[in-house]
mmCIF file of C-alpha atoms and ligand atoms in Angstrom:
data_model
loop_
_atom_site.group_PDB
_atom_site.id
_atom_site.type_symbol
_atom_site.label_atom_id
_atom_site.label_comp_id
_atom_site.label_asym_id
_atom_site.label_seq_id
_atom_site.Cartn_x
_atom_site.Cartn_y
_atom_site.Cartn_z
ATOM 1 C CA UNK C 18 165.180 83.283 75.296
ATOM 2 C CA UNK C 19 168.328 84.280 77.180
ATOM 3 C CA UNK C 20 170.643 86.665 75.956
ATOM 4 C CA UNK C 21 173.487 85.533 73.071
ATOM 5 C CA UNK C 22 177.078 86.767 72.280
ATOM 6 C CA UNK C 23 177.765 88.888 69.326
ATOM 7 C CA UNK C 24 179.804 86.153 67.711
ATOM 8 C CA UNK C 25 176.978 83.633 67.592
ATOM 9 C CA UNK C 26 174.370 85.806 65.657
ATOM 10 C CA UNK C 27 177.130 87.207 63.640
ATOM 11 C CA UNK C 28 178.768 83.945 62.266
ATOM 12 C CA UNK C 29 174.932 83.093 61.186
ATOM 13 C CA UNK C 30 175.115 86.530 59.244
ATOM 14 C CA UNK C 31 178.004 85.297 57.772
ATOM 15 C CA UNK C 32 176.476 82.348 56.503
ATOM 16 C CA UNK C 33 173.251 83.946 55.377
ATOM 17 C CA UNK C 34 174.700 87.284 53.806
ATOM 18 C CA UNK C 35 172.189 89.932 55.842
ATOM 19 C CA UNK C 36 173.598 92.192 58.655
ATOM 20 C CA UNK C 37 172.367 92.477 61.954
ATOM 21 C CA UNK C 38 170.942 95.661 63.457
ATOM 22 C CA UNK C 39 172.427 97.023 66.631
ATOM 23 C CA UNK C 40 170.294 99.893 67.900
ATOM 24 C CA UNK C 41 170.977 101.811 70.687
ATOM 25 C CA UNK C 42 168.835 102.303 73.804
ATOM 26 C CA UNK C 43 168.723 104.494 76.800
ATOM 27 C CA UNK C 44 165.083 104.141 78.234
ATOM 28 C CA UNK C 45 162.536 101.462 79.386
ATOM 29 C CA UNK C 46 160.541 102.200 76.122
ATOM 30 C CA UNK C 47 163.120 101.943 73.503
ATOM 31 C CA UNK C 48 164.187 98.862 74.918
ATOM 32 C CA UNK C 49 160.556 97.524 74.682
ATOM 33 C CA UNK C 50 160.607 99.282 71.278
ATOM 34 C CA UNK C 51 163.486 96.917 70.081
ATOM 35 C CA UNK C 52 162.451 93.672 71.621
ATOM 36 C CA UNK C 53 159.202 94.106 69.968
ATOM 37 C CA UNK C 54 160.554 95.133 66.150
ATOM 38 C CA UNK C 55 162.599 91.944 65.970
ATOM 39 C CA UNK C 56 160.124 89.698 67.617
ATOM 40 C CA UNK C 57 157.755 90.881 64.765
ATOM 41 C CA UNK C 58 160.858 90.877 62.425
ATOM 42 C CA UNK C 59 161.683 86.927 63.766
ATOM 43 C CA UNK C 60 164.950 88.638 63.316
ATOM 44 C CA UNK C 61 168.193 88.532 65.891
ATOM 45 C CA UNK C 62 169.179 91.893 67.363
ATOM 46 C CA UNK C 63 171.778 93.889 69.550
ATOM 47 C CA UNK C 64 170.854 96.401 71.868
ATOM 48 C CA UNK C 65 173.584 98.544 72.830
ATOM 49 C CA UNK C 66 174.289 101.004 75.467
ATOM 50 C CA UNK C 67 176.631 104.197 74.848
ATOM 51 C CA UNK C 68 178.655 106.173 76.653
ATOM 52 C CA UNK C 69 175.815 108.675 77.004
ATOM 53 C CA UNK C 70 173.330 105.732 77.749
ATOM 54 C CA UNK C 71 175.280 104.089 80.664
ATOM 55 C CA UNK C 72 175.516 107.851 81.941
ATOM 56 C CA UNK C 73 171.893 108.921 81.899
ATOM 57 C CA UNK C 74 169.934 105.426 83.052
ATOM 58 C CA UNK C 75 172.903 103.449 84.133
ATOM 59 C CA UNK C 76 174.499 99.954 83.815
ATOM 60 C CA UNK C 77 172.117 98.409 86.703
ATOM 61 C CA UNK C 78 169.016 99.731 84.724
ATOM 62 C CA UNK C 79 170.055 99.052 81.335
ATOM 63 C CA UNK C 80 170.809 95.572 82.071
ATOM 64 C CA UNK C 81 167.460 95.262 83.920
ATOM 65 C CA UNK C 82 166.040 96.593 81.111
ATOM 66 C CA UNK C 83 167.488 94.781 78.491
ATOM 67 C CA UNK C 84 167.124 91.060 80.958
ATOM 68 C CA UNK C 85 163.625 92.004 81.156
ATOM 69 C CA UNK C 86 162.876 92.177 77.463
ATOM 70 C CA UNK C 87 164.450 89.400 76.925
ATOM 71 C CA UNK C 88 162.474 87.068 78.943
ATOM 72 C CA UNK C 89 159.774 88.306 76.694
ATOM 73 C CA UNK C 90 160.902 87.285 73.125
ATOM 74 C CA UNK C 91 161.777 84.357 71.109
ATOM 75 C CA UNK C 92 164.146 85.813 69.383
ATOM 76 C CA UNK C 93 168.368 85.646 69.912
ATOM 77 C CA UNK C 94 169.349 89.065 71.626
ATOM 78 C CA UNK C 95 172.754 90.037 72.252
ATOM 79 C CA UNK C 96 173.449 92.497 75.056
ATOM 80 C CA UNK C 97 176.364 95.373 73.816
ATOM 81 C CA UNK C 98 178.374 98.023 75.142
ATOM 82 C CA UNK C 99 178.893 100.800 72.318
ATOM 83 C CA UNK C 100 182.165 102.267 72.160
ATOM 84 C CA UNK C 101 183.607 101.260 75.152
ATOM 85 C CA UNK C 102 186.322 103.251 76.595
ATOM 86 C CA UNK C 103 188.722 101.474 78.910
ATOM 87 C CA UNK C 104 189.695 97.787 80.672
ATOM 88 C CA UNK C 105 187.735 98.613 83.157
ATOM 89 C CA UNK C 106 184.598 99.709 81.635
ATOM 90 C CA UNK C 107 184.238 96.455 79.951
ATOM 91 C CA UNK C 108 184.684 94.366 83.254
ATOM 92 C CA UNK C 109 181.995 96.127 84.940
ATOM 93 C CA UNK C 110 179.915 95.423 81.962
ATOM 94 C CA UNK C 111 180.855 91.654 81.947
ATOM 95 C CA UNK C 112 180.052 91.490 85.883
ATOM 96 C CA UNK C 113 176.457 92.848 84.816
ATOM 97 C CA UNK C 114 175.725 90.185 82.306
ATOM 98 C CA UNK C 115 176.404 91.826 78.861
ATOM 99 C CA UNK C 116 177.240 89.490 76.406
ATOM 100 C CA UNK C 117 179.650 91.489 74.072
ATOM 101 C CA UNK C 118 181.237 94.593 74.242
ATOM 102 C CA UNK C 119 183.031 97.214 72.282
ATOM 103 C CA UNK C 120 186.594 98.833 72.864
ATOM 104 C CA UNK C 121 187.223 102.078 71.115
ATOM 105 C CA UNK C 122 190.980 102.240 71.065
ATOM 106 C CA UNK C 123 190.213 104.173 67.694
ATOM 107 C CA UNK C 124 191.592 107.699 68.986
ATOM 108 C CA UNK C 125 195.332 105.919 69.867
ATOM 109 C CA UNK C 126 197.724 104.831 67.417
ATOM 110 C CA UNK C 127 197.960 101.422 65.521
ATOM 111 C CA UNK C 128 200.019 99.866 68.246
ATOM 112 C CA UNK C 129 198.625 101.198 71.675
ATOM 113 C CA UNK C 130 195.091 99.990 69.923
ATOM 114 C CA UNK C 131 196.658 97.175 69.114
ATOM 115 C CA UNK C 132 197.487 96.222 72.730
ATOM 116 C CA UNK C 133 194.525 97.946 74.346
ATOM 117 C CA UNK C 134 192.206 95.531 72.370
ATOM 118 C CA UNK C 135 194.507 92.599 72.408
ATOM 119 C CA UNK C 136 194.136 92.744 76.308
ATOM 120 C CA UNK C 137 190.489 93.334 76.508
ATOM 121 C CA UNK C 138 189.832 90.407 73.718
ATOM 122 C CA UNK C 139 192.181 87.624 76.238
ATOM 123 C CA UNK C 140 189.761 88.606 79.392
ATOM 124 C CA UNK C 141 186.392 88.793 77.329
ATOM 125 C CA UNK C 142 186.868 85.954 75.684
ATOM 126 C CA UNK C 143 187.831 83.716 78.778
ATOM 127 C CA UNK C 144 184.257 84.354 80.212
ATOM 128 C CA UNK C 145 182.695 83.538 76.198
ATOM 129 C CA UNK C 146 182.133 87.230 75.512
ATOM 130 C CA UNK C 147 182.459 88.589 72.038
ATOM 131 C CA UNK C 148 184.464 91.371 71.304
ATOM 132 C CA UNK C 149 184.146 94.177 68.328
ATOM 133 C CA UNK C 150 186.895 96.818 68.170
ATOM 134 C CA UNK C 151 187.393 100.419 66.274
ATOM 135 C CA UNK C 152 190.306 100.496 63.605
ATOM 136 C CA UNK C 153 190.653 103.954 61.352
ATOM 137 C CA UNK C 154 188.080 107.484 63.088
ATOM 138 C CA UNK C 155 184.737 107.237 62.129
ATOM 139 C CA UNK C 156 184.053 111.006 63.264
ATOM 140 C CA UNK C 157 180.653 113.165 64.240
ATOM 141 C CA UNK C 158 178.608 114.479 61.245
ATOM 142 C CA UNK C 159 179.367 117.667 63.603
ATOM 143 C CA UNK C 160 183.251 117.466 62.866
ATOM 144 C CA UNK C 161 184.065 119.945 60.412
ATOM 145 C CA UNK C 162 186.824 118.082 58.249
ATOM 146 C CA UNK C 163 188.090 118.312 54.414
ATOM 147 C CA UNK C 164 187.350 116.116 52.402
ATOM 148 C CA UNK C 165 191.284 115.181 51.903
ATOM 149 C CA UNK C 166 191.395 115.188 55.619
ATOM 150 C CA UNK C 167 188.581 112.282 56.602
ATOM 151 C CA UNK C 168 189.947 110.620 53.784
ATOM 152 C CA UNK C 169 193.193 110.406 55.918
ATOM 153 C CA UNK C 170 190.599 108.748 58.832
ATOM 154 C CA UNK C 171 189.182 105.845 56.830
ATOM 155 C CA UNK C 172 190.285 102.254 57.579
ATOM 156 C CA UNK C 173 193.486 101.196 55.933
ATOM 157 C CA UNK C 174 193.107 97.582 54.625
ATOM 158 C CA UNK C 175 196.278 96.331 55.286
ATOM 159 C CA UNK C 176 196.373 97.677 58.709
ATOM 160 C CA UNK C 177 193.163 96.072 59.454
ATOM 161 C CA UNK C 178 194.374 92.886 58.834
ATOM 162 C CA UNK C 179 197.607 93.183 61.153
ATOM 163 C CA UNK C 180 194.688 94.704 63.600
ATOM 164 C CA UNK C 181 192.733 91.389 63.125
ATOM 165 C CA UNK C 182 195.696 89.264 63.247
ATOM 166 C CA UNK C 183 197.223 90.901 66.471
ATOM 167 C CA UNK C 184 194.323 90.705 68.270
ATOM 168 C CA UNK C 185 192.129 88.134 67.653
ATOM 169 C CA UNK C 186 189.018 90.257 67.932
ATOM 170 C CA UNK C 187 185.251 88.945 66.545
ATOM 171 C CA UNK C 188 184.238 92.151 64.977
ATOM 172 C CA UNK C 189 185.773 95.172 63.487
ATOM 173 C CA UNK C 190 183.976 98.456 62.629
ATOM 174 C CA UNK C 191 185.870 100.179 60.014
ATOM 175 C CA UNK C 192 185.561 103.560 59.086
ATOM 176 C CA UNK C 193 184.391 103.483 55.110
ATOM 177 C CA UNK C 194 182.797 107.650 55.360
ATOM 178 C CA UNK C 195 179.822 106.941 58.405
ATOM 179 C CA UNK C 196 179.885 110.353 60.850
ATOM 180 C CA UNK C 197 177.684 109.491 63.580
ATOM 181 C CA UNK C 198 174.363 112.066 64.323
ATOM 182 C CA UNK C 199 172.341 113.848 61.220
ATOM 183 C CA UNK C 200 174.473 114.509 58.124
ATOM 184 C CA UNK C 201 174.235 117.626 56.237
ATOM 185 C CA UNK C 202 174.376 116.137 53.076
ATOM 186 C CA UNK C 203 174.293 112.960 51.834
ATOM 187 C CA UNK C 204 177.200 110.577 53.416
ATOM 188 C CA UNK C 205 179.654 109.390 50.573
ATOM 189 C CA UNK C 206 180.941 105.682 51.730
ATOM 190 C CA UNK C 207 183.716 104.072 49.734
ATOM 191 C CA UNK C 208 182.629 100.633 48.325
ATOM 192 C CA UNK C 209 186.284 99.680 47.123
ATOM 193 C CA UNK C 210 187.754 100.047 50.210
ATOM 194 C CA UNK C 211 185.104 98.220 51.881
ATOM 195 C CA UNK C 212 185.445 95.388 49.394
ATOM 196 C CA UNK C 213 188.965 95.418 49.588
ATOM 197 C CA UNK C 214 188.896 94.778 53.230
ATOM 198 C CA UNK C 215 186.065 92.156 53.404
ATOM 199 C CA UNK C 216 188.579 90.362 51.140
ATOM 200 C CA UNK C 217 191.851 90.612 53.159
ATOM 201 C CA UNK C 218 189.548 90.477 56.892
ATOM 202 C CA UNK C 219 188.548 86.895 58.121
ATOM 203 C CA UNK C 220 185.966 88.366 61.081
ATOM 204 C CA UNK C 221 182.814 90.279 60.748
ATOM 205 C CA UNK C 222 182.952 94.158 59.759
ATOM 206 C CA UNK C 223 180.763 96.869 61.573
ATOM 207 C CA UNK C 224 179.338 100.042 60.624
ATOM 208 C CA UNK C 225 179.106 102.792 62.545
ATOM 209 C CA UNK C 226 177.017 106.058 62.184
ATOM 210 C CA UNK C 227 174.397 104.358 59.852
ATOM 211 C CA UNK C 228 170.941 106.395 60.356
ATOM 212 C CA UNK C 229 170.634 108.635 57.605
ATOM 213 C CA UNK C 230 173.074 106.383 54.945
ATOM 214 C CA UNK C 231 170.576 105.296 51.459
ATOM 215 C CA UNK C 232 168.541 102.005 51.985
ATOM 216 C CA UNK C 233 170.307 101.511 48.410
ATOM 217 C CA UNK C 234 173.575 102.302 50.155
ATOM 218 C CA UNK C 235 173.087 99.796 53.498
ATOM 219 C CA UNK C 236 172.167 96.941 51.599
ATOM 220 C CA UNK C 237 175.404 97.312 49.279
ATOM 221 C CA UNK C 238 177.582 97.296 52.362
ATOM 222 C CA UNK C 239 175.754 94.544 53.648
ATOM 223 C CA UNK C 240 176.448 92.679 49.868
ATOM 224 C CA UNK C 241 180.060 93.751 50.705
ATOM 225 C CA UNK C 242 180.470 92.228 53.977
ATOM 226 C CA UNK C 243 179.220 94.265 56.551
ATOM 227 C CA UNK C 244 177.838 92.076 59.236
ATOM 228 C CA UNK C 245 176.761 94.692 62.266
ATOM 229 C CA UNK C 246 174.745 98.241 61.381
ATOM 230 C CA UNK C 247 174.904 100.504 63.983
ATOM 231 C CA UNK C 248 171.498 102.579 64.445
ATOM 232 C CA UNK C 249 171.312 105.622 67.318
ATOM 233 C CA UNK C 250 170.571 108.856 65.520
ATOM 234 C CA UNK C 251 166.919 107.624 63.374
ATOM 235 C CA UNK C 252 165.510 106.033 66.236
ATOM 236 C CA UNK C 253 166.069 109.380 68.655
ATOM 237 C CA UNK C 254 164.441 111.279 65.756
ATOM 238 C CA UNK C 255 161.382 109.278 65.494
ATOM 239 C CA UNK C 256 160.889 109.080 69.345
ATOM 240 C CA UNK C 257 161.069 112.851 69.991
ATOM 241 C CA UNK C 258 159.501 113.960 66.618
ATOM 242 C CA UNK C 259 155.885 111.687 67.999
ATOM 243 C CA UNK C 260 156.879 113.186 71.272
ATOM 244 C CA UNK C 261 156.341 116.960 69.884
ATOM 245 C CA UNK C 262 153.501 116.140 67.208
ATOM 246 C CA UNK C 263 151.310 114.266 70.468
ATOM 247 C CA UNK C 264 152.133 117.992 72.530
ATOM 248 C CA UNK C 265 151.173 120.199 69.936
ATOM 249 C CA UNK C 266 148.202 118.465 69.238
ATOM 250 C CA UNK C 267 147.540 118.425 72.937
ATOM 251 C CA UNK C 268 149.068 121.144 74.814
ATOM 252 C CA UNK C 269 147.123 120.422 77.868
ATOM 253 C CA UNK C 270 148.174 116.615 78.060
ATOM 254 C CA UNK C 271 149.641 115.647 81.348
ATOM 255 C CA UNK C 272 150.019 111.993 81.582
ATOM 256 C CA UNK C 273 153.231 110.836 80.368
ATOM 257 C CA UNK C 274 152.019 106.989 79.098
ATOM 258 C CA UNK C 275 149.875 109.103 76.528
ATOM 259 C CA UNK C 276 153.215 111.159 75.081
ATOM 260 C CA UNK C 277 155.127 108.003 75.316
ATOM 261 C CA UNK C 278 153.440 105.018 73.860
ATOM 262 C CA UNK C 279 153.284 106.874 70.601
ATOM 263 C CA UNK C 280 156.953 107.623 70.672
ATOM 264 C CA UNK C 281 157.702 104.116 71.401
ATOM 265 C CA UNK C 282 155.253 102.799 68.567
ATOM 266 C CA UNK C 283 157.444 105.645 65.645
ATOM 267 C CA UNK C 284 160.481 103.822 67.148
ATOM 268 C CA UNK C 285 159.607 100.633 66.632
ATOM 269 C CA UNK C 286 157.925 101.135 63.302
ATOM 270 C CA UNK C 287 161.600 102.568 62.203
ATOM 271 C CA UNK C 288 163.445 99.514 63.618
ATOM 272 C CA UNK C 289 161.340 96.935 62.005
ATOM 273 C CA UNK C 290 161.888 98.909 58.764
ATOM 274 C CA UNK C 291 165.948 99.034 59.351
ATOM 275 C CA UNK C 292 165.691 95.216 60.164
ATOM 276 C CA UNK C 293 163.875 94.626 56.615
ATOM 277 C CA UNK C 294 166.926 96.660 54.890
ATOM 278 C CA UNK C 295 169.542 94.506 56.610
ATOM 279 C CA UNK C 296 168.025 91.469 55.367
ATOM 280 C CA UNK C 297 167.705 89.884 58.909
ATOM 281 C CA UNK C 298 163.661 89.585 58.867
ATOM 282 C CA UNK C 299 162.619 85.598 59.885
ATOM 283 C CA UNK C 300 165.866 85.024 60.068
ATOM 284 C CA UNK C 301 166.185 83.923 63.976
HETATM 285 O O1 LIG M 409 178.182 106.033 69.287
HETATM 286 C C1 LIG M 409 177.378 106.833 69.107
HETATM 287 C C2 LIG M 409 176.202 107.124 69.873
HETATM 288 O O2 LIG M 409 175.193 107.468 68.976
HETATM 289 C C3 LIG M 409 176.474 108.229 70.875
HETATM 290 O O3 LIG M 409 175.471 108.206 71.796
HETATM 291 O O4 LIG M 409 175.229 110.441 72.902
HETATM 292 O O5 LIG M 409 174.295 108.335 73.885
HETATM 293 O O6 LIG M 409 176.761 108.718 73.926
HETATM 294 P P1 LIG M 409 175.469 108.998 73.204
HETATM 295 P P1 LIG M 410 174.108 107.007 64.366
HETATM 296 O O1 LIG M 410 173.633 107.734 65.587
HETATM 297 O O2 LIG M 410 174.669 107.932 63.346
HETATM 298 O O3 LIG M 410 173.069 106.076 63.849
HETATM 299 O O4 LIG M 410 175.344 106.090 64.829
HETATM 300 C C1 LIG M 410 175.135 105.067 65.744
HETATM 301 C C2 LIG M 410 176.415 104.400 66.124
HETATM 302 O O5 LIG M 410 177.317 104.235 65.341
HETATM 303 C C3 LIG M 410 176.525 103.920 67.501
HETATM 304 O O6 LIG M 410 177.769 103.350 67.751
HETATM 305 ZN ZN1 LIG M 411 179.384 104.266 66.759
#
């Protein structure tokens, strides 16, 4: 199978009513660990690549990565980059074969978003690359805000449709009460406002900072609309949770496949299990 754009899997989504999971990778064996959950899932899937990501392994590796693991499956992959910060970010990403990207204009105001995103979505999509942009702050779990002040940062439905309108984008991740990382408690995500928008918004909606949100709660988002569920903070979790059991077990262990495979396996038990929530399974 060769790689897919974001539109593509997303407009089947739309049609079938599940969401897509787009988990984030940063290493040969989460990669493998993502391929192989939606192979066994028969289930589409994004792997993405963060800031953090493209900073640790690189773009050259990632999409070596990613090109690899494709080869291997059967199943439509769509290559991402996760809150992409600037024109030229996304170009390089483009030259090196990813197949939808992510501009995170989310931190300027309506209009300089507006015609960040605009300008990004007329280059992206003249090479058939999809496009998913950021409209209203979905913040870190670590951001110590009032609860009158992140209500301030959720996504204004009427703005998101001028957003949509404007600029012609394929996806939009709205900010609904997601933090990304661990929360404290338990996240609090407001249904009406998500309803409200999947009513006034033609394209696809995303959500952002979804480990550690209810099963209950991710499957009534994805009855609401939401097309995209964003998955980082679980998977890292698992991986260095096996990681620590495997050493404490066996201080003495030295070979790094031994401390790894088991890591991969926790991460992609966890993915196949996020895929089954987001209704995706046999579904490629
Ligand atoms: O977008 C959110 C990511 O989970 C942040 O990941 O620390 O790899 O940049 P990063
Ligand atoms: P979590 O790390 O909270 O799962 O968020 C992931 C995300 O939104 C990546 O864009
Ligand atoms: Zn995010």
């Amino acid at each position: 199978m060769s790689l897919v754009s974001l539109t593509e899997v997303l407009d089947r989504a739309s049609r079938g009513g599940y969401a897509v999971g787009a988990f984030n990778c940063h290493n040969m064996e989460i990669v493998q660990s993502i391929a192989r959950a939606a192979e066994k899932e028969k289930s589409p899937v994004i792997i993405q690549a963060s800031q953090g990501a493209i900073k640790y392994a690189g773009l050259e590796y990632i999409t070596s990565l990613v090109e690899e693991a494709v080869r291997e499956v059967s199943v439509p992959v769509v290559l991402h980059l996760d809150h992409g910060t600037s024109l030229q970010q996304v170009v390089q990403c483009i030259r090196h074969g990813f197949t939808s990207v992510m501009i995170d204009g989310s931190r300027l105001t309506l209009e300089e978003n507006i015609k960040l995103t605009a300008g990004v979505v007329r280059i992206a999509r003249a090479v058939g690359v999809s496009v998913e942009a950021e409209i209203g702050k979905i913040g870190g779990t670590e951001d110590d805000i009032s609860v009158k002040e992140s209500e301030a940062l959720l996504t204004d439905p009427e703005e998101a449709v001028r957003f949509v309108e404007e600029t012609g984008v394929d996806a939009l991740a709205i900010a609904i009460g997601t933090a990304h990382g661990q929360y404290r408690g338990e996240p609090e995500l407001d249904f009406n406002r998500l309803e409200k928008i999947n009513r006034l918004v033609p394209c696809p909606l995303v959500l952002h900072g979804s480990s550690g949100v209810p099963d209950g709660d991710l499957k009534r988002a994805v009855q609401l609309g939401i097309r995209k569920i964003n998955i980082d903070t679980n998977i890292r979790e698992v991986f260095v949770k096996a990681i620590r059991e495997i050493l404490e077990r066996n201080p003495r262990e030295i070979d790094p496949r031994n401390v790894l495979r088991p890591a991969r396996e926790a991460a992609e038990k966890i993915i196949r299990e996020k895929i089954q929530v987001f209704g995706s399974s046999g579904q490629a």
